[in-house]
Short mmCIF file of C-alpha atoms in Angstrom, two decimals:
data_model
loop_
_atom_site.label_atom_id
_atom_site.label_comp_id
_atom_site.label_asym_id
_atom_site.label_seq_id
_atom_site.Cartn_x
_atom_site.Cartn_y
_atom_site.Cartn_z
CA UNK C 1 0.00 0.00 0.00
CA UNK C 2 2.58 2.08 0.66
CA UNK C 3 4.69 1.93 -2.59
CA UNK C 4 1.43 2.31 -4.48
CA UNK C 5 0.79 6.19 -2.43
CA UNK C 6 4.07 6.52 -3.32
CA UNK C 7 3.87 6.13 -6.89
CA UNK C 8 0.38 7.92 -7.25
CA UNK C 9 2.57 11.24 -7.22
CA UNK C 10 4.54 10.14 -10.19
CA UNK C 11 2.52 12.43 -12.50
CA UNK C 12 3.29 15.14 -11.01
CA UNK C 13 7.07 14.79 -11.44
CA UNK C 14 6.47 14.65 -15.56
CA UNK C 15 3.81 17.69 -15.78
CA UNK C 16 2.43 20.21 -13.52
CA UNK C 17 -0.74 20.30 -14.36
CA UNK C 18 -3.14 17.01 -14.86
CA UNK C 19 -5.78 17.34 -17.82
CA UNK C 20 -9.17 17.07 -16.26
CA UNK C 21 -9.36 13.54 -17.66
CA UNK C 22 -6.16 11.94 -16.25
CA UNK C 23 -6.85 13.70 -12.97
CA UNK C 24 -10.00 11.70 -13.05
CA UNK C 25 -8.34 8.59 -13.50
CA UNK C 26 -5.62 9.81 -10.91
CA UNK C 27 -8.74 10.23 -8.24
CA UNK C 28 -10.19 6.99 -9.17
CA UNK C 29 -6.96 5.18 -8.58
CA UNK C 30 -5.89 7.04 -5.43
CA UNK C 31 -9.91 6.15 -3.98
CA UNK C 32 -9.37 2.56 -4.85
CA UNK C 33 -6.00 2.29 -3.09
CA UNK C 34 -7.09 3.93 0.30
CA UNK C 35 -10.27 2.06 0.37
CA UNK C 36 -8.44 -0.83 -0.42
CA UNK C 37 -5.99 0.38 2.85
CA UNK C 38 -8.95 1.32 5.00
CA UNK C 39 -10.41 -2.85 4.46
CA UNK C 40 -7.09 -3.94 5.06
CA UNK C 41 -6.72 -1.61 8.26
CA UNK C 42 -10.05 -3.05 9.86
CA UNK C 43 -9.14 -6.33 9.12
CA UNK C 44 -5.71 -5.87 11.22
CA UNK C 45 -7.53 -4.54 13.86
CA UNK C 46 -10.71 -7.19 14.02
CA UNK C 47 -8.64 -9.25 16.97
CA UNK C 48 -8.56 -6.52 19.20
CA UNK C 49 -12.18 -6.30 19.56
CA UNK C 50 -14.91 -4.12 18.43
CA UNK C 51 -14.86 -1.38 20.69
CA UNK C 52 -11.69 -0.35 19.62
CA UNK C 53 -12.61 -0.64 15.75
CA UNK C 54 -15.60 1.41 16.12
CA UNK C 55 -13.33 4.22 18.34
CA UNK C 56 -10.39 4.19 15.89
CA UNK C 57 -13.34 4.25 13.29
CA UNK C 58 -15.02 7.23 14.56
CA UNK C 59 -11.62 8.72 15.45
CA UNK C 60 -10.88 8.74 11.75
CA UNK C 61 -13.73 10.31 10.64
CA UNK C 62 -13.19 13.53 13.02
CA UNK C 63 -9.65 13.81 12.22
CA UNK C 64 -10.60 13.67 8.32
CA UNK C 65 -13.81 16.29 9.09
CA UNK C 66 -11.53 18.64 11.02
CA UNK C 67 -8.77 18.29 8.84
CA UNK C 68 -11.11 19.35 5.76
CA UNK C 69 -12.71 22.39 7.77
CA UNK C 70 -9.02 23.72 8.50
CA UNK C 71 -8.03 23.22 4.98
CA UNK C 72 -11.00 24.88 3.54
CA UNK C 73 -10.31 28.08 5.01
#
């Protein structure tokens, strides 16, 4: 997972600006790698019980909401 985030900034090394097409694509693939990393994530934390999947979970979810308010402005 981590050589794939990695290489998802390879475009940007040949051309500084994405075409709104291939920035589509670039989206699509980056969504498809993190939600592949976020099933993989849950499953390496099943075994420590569902309390602390649901916290980490919900946890996440401020951190990303925050994040995007603080960014916005």
């Amino acid at each position: 997972m981590s050589l794939m985030s990695c290489l998802g900034v390879l475009p940007y090394l040949f051309c500084s600006k994405l075409s709104k097409p291939w920035a589509g694509v670039a989206n699509a693939v980056a969504s498809g790698v993190m939600l592949a990393a976020s099933f993989g994530l849950l499953a390496e934390g099943a075994p420590y019980g569902g309390t602390y999947l649901i916290l980490g979970m919900l946890l996440g979810v401020v951190f990303v909401k925050f994040s995007q308010e603080h960014l916005e402005q």
